[in-house]
């Protein structure tokens, strides 16, 4: 399976939230993805990054990609209860409603951030002449999406919309921080789909160096969310604060991923065997008949008769 996505920077494997979400989920579930960073805008032009290719199957959009990986037995939510699954959907909806508009504004609409960071980075990642056109197109699409979802009454001006989306984003960050608490991940010690989405949304805000950083400043006041991002980068992507892999960690990471895949396959096999055992009829154990020696003790045994 091959994943085409935007590349990384500032210590991140990708600066694109959707790409980062899929990459994190693949790490959590042990899915063997070959990651190809975008160096031409053939797929970026259609807006379907990230895109997963598996043989003749082509899938875009993070939710669809994650569903496909689950069908291939790479399921990071294997141990979640029904309530936890419902909580996952609710928090993902919260992220998309409250945090995504501010993320789009920070990257694509804020003029200072866009001109000094976003536009140069994305333009350098794609080929000429689309490097002159595509960043502006993505900026217009981000603004239209913000106005479509947040620009209704009583918010009529862009200034009012901007103030509201950042209030919503800070409220969302506070809720996430409270929900995470002192836990390593949102549902205990094992990362799940929710952790992948939260990481994909938070890590670019946390790591990318923008000139206007009001949302980043608020995030850095929530140390458990910062620790959450740092732990995933260190443990699953083997990236240090400088964004480089420590010596020897690439091989260890590959071995760990193979081990995770093996464990997942063994777990599925054991589950099927257990189901078959439950469905099969149960019979009481048979008792073995006790063999008694013939009269005369050992002299009458066939073994003694065969002795010289």
Coordinates of C-alpha atoms in Angstrom, one line a residue:
X1 CA 0.0 0.0 0.0
X2 CA 1.3 3.4 -1.0
X3 CA 0.3 6.7 0.6
X4 CA 0.8 10.0 -1.4
X5 CA 0.8 13.0 0.9
X6 CA 2.4 16.4 1.5
X7 CA 5.9 16.3 2.9
X8 CA 7.2 17.4 6.3
X9 CA 9.0 20.2 8.0
X10 CA 9.6 21.8 11.4
X11 CA 10.1 18.4 12.9
X12 CA 6.9 16.9 11.5
X13 CA 6.6 14.0 9.0
X14 CA 4.0 16.1 7.2
X15 CA 2.7 19.6 7.7
X16 CA -0.7 18.7 6.3
X17 CA -3.3 17.8 9.0
X18 CA -5.1 15.2 6.9
X19 CA -1.9 13.5 5.8
X20 CA -0.6 13.5 9.3
X21 CA -3.8 11.9 10.6
X22 CA -3.5 9.0 8.2
X23 CA 0.3 8.5 8.8
X24 CA -0.3 8.5 12.6
X25 CA -3.1 5.9 12.3
X26 CA -0.9 3.7 10.1
X27 CA 1.8 3.8 12.8
X28 CA -0.7 3.0 15.5
X29 CA -2.3 0.0 13.7
X30 CA 0.9 -1.3 12.2
X31 CA -0.3 -0.9 8.6
X32 CA 2.7 -1.3 6.1
X33 CA 2.4 1.9 4.1
X34 CA 5.0 3.2 1.7
X35 CA 4.9 7.0 2.0
X36 CA 5.5 9.1 -1.1
X37 CA 5.6 12.8 -0.6
X38 CA 4.0 15.1 -3.2
X39 CA 6.5 16.5 -5.7
X40 CA 4.0 17.3 -8.5
X41 CA 0.5 18.7 -8.2
X42 CA -1.4 16.1 -10.3
X43 CA -3.3 14.8 -7.3
X44 CA -3.0 18.0 -5.2
X45 CA -4.7 19.9 -8.0
X46 CA -7.8 17.7 -7.5
X47 CA -7.7 18.2 -3.7
X48 CA -7.5 14.5 -2.9
X49 CA -4.4 14.5 -0.8
X50 CA -3.7 12.2 1.0
X51 CA -4.5 9.3 -1.3
X52 CA -4.0 5.6 -0.7
X53 CA -3.2 3.2 -3.5
X54 CA -3.5 -0.5 -2.9
X55 CA -3.2 -2.6 -6.1
X56 CA -6.0 -1.3 -8.3
X57 CA -7.8 0.5 -5.5
X58 CA -7.4 4.3 -5.1
X59 CA -8.9 5.9 -1.9
X60 CA -8.8 9.5 -0.7
X61 CA -10.1 11.4 2.4
X62 CA -8.8 10.3 5.8
X63 CA -12.1 8.7 7.0
X64 CA -12.3 6.5 3.9
X65 CA -8.6 5.5 4.1
X66 CA -8.9 4.6 7.8
X67 CA -12.0 2.5 7.1
X68 CA -10.1 0.7 4.3
X69 CA -7.2 -0.1 6.7
X70 CA -9.6 -1.5 9.3
X71 CA -11.0 -3.8 6.6
X72 CA -7.5 -5.0 6.0
X73 CA -7.3 -6.0 9.7
X74 CA -5.2 -2.9 10.7
X75 CA -7.6 -1.7 13.5
X76 CA -6.3 0.7 16.1
X77 CA -9.8 0.7 17.8
X78 CA -9.9 -3.1 18.4
X79 CA -10.3 -2.8 22.2
X80 CA -12.7 0.1 22.3
X81 CA -16.2 -0.3 23.7
X82 CA -19.3 0.9 21.9
X83 CA -19.4 4.0 24.2
X84 CA -15.8 4.8 23.4
X85 CA -16.5 4.4 19.7
X86 CA -19.3 6.9 20.0
X87 CA -17.1 9.3 22.0
X88 CA -14.5 9.0 19.2
X89 CA -17.0 10.1 16.5
X90 CA -18.2 13.0 18.8
X91 CA -14.7 14.3 19.4
X92 CA -13.8 14.1 15.7
X93 CA -16.9 16.1 14.9
X94 CA -15.9 18.6 17.5
X95 CA -12.4 18.9 16.0
X96 CA -13.8 19.5 12.5
X97 CA -16.4 22.1 13.7
X98 CA -14.3 24.0 16.3
X99 CA -10.6 23.6 15.5
X100 CA -10.4 23.1 11.8
X101 CA -11.6 26.6 10.8
X102 CA -8.9 28.2 12.9
X103 CA -6.3 25.8 11.5
X104 CA -7.3 26.7 8.0
X105 CA -7.2 30.4 8.9
X106 CA -3.8 30.2 10.5
X107 CA -2.3 28.5 7.4
X108 CA -4.2 29.9 4.5
X109 CA -6.1 33.1 5.4
X110 CA -3.9 35.0 7.8
X111 CA -2.0 37.2 5.3
X112 CA 1.3 37.4 7.3
X113 CA 1.4 33.6 7.9
X114 CA 0.4 32.8 4.3
X115 CA 3.0 35.1 2.6
X116 CA 5.9 34.3 4.9
X117 CA 5.4 30.5 5.6
X118 CA 2.6 28.7 3.9
X119 CA 2.9 29.9 0.3
X120 CA 6.7 29.5 0.1
X121 CA 6.6 26.1 1.6
X122 CA 3.9 24.6 -0.5
X123 CA 5.2 26.3 -3.7
X124 CA 8.6 24.7 -3.1
X125 CA 7.0 21.3 -2.8
X126 CA 5.4 21.3 -6.3
X127 CA 6.5 21.9 -9.8
X128 CA 6.5 25.1 -11.9
X129 CA 4.2 26.6 -13.2
X130 CA 1.5 25.2 -10.8
X131 CA 3.6 26.4 -7.9
X132 CA 2.5 29.9 -8.8
X133 CA -1.2 28.9 -9.0
X134 CA -2.0 26.1 -6.5
X135 CA -1.2 27.9 -3.2
X136 CA -3.5 30.8 -4.1
X137 CA -6.2 28.3 -5.1
X138 CA -5.9 26.4 -1.8
X139 CA -6.0 29.8 0.1
X140 CA -9.3 30.8 -1.6
X141 CA -10.8 27.3 -0.9
X142 CA -9.9 27.6 2.8
X143 CA -11.5 31.1 3.0
X144 CA -14.6 29.9 1.2
X145 CA -14.9 26.9 3.6
X146 CA -14.6 29.2 6.6
X147 CA -17.2 31.6 5.4
X148 CA -19.5 28.8 4.4
X149 CA -19.5 27.2 7.8
X150 CA -19.0 30.3 10.1
X151 CA -20.0 33.3 8.0
X152 CA -23.8 33.3 8.7
X153 CA -25.7 35.7 11.0
X154 CA -24.9 37.2 13.3
X155 CA -21.3 37.2 12.0
X156 CA -21.3 39.4 8.9
X157 CA -17.7 40.6 8.6
X158 CA -14.5 38.7 8.2
X159 CA -13.1 40.3 11.4
X160 CA -16.1 39.0 13.4
X161 CA -15.7 35.5 11.9
X162 CA -12.0 35.5 12.7
X163 CA -12.7 36.4 16.4
X164 CA -15.3 33.7 16.7
X165 CA -13.3 30.9 15.1
X166 CA -10.4 31.5 17.5
X167 CA -12.7 31.6 20.5
X168 CA -14.1 28.3 19.3
X169 CA -10.6 26.8 18.8
X170 CA -9.4 27.8 22.3
X171 CA -12.5 26.3 23.8
X172 CA -11.9 23.1 21.9
X173 CA -8.3 22.9 23.0
X174 CA -9.4 23.4 26.6
X175 CA -11.9 20.5 26.3
X176 CA -9.3 18.2 24.7
X177 CA -6.8 19.0 27.5
X178 CA -9.4 18.3 30.2
X179 CA -10.4 15.0 28.4
X180 CA -6.8 13.9 28.1
X181 CA -5.9 14.7 31.7
X182 CA -2.7 12.8 32.8
X183 CA -3.3 9.9 30.5
X184 CA -0.9 9.0 27.8
X185 CA -3.6 8.7 25.2
X186 CA -7.3 9.6 25.1
X187 CA -8.5 6.0 25.9
X188 CA -5.7 4.8 28.1
X189 CA -2.2 3.5 27.2
X190 CA -3.0 2.6 23.6
X191 CA -3.4 5.1 20.7
X192 CA -6.6 4.9 18.7
X193 CA -8.4 6.8 15.8
X194 CA -9.1 9.7 18.1
X195 CA -5.5 10.1 19.0
X196 CA -4.6 10.1 15.3
X197 CA -7.1 12.9 14.5
X198 CA -6.1 15.0 17.5
X199 CA -2.4 14.6 16.7
X200 CA -3.0 15.5 13.0
X201 CA -4.8 18.7 14.0
X202 CA -2.6 19.8 16.9
X203 CA 0.9 19.0 15.7
X204 CA 1.0 21.6 12.9
X205 CA -0.2 24.3 15.2
X206 CA 2.3 23.2 17.8
X207 CA 5.4 22.9 15.6
X208 CA 5.2 25.2 12.5
X209 CA 6.9 28.5 13.1
X210 CA 4.5 31.2 12.2
X211 CA 5.0 35.0 12.7
X212 CA 1.4 35.2 14.1
X213 CA 1.1 32.5 16.8
X214 CA -1.8 33.4 19.1
X215 CA -3.3 29.9 18.7
X216 CA 0.1 28.3 19.2
X217 CA 0.6 30.3 22.3
X218 CA -2.7 29.1 23.8
X219 CA -1.7 25.5 22.9
X220 CA 1.6 25.8 24.7
X221 CA -0.2 26.8 27.8
X222 CA -1.7 23.3 27.9
X223 CA 1.3 21.1 28.7
X224 CA -0.4 17.7 28.5
X225 CA -1.4 18.4 24.8
X226 CA 2.2 19.4 24.0
X227 CA 3.5 16.3 25.7
X228 CA 1.0 14.2 23.8
X229 CA 2.3 15.5 20.5
X230 CA 6.0 15.1 21.5
X231 CA 5.4 11.5 22.7
X232 CA 3.8 10.5 19.4
X233 CA 6.6 12.1 17.4
X234 CA 9.3 10.4 19.5
X235 CA 7.7 7.0 19.9
X236 CA 6.0 6.4 16.6
X237 CA 7.9 8.6 14.1
X238 CA 11.3 8.4 15.9
X239 CA 11.7 12.2 15.5
X240 CA 13.7 14.2 18.0
X241 CA 13.1 17.9 18.7
X242 CA 15.2 18.7 15.6
X243 CA 13.0 16.5 13.4
X244 CA 15.7 13.9 12.7
X245 CA 15.6 10.2 13.5
X246 CA 18.2 9.0 16.0
X247 CA 20.9 6.6 14.7
X248 CA 19.6 3.0 14.4
X249 CA 16.0 3.9 15.0
X250 CA 14.8 3.4 11.5
X251 CA 15.6 -0.3 11.6
X252 CA 14.1 -0.6 15.1
X253 CA 11.0 1.1 13.8
X254 CA 10.7 -1.3 10.9
X255 CA 11.1 -4.3 13.2
X256 CA 8.5 -2.9 15.6
X257 CA 6.0 -2.4 12.7
X258 CA 6.5 -6.0 11.5
X259 CA 6.0 -7.2 15.1
X260 CA 2.8 -5.2 15.4
X261 CA 1.5 -6.6 12.1
X262 CA 2.3 -10.2 13.3
X263 CA 0.5 -9.6 16.6
X264 CA -2.5 -8.2 14.9
X265 CA -2.7 -11.3 12.6
X266 CA -2.2 -13.7 15.5
X267 CA -5.0 -11.9 17.5
X268 CA -7.4 -12.2 14.6
X269 CA -6.6 -15.9 14.2
X270 CA -7.0 -16.6 18.0
X271 CA -10.3 -14.7 17.9
X272 CA -11.6 -16.9 15.1
X273 CA -10.4 -20.1 16.8
X274 CA -12.1 -19.0 20.0
X275 CA -15.4 -18.3 18.2
X276 CA -15.2 -21.7 16.5
X277 CA -14.6 -23.4 19.9
X278 CA -17.6 -21.6 21.4
X279 CA -19.9 -22.7 18.5
X280 CA -18.8 -26.4 18.5
X281 CA -20.7 -28.9 20.7
X282 CA -19.0 -29.7 24.0
X283 CA -18.6 -33.3 25.2
X284 CA -17.4 -34.4 28.6
X285 CA -13.8 -35.8 28.6
X286 CA -13.6 -39.5 28.1
X287 CA -12.0 -41.6 30.8
X288 CA -9.2 -44.0 29.8
X289 CA -9.7 -47.6 30.9
X290 CA -7.1 -48.8 33.4
X291 CA -5.0 -51.7 32.2
X292 CA -4.4 -54.4 34.8
X293 CA -1.5 -56.8 34.8
X294 CA -2.3 -60.4 34.3
X295 CA -1.9 -62.8 37.2
X296 CA 1.6 -63.7 37.8
X297 CA 2.9 -60.1 37.8
X298 CA 5.7 -59.3 35.4
X299 CA 6.3 -62.9 34.4
X300 CA 3.1 -63.0 32.4
X301 CA 3.7 -59.8 30.5
X302 CA 4.5 -60.0 26.7
X303 CA 7.7 -58.0 27.3
X304 CA 9.1 -60.7 29.5
X305 CA 8.2 -63.4 27.1
X306 CA 10.2 -61.5 24.4
X307 CA 13.3 -61.3 26.6
X308 CA 16.1 -63.7 25.9

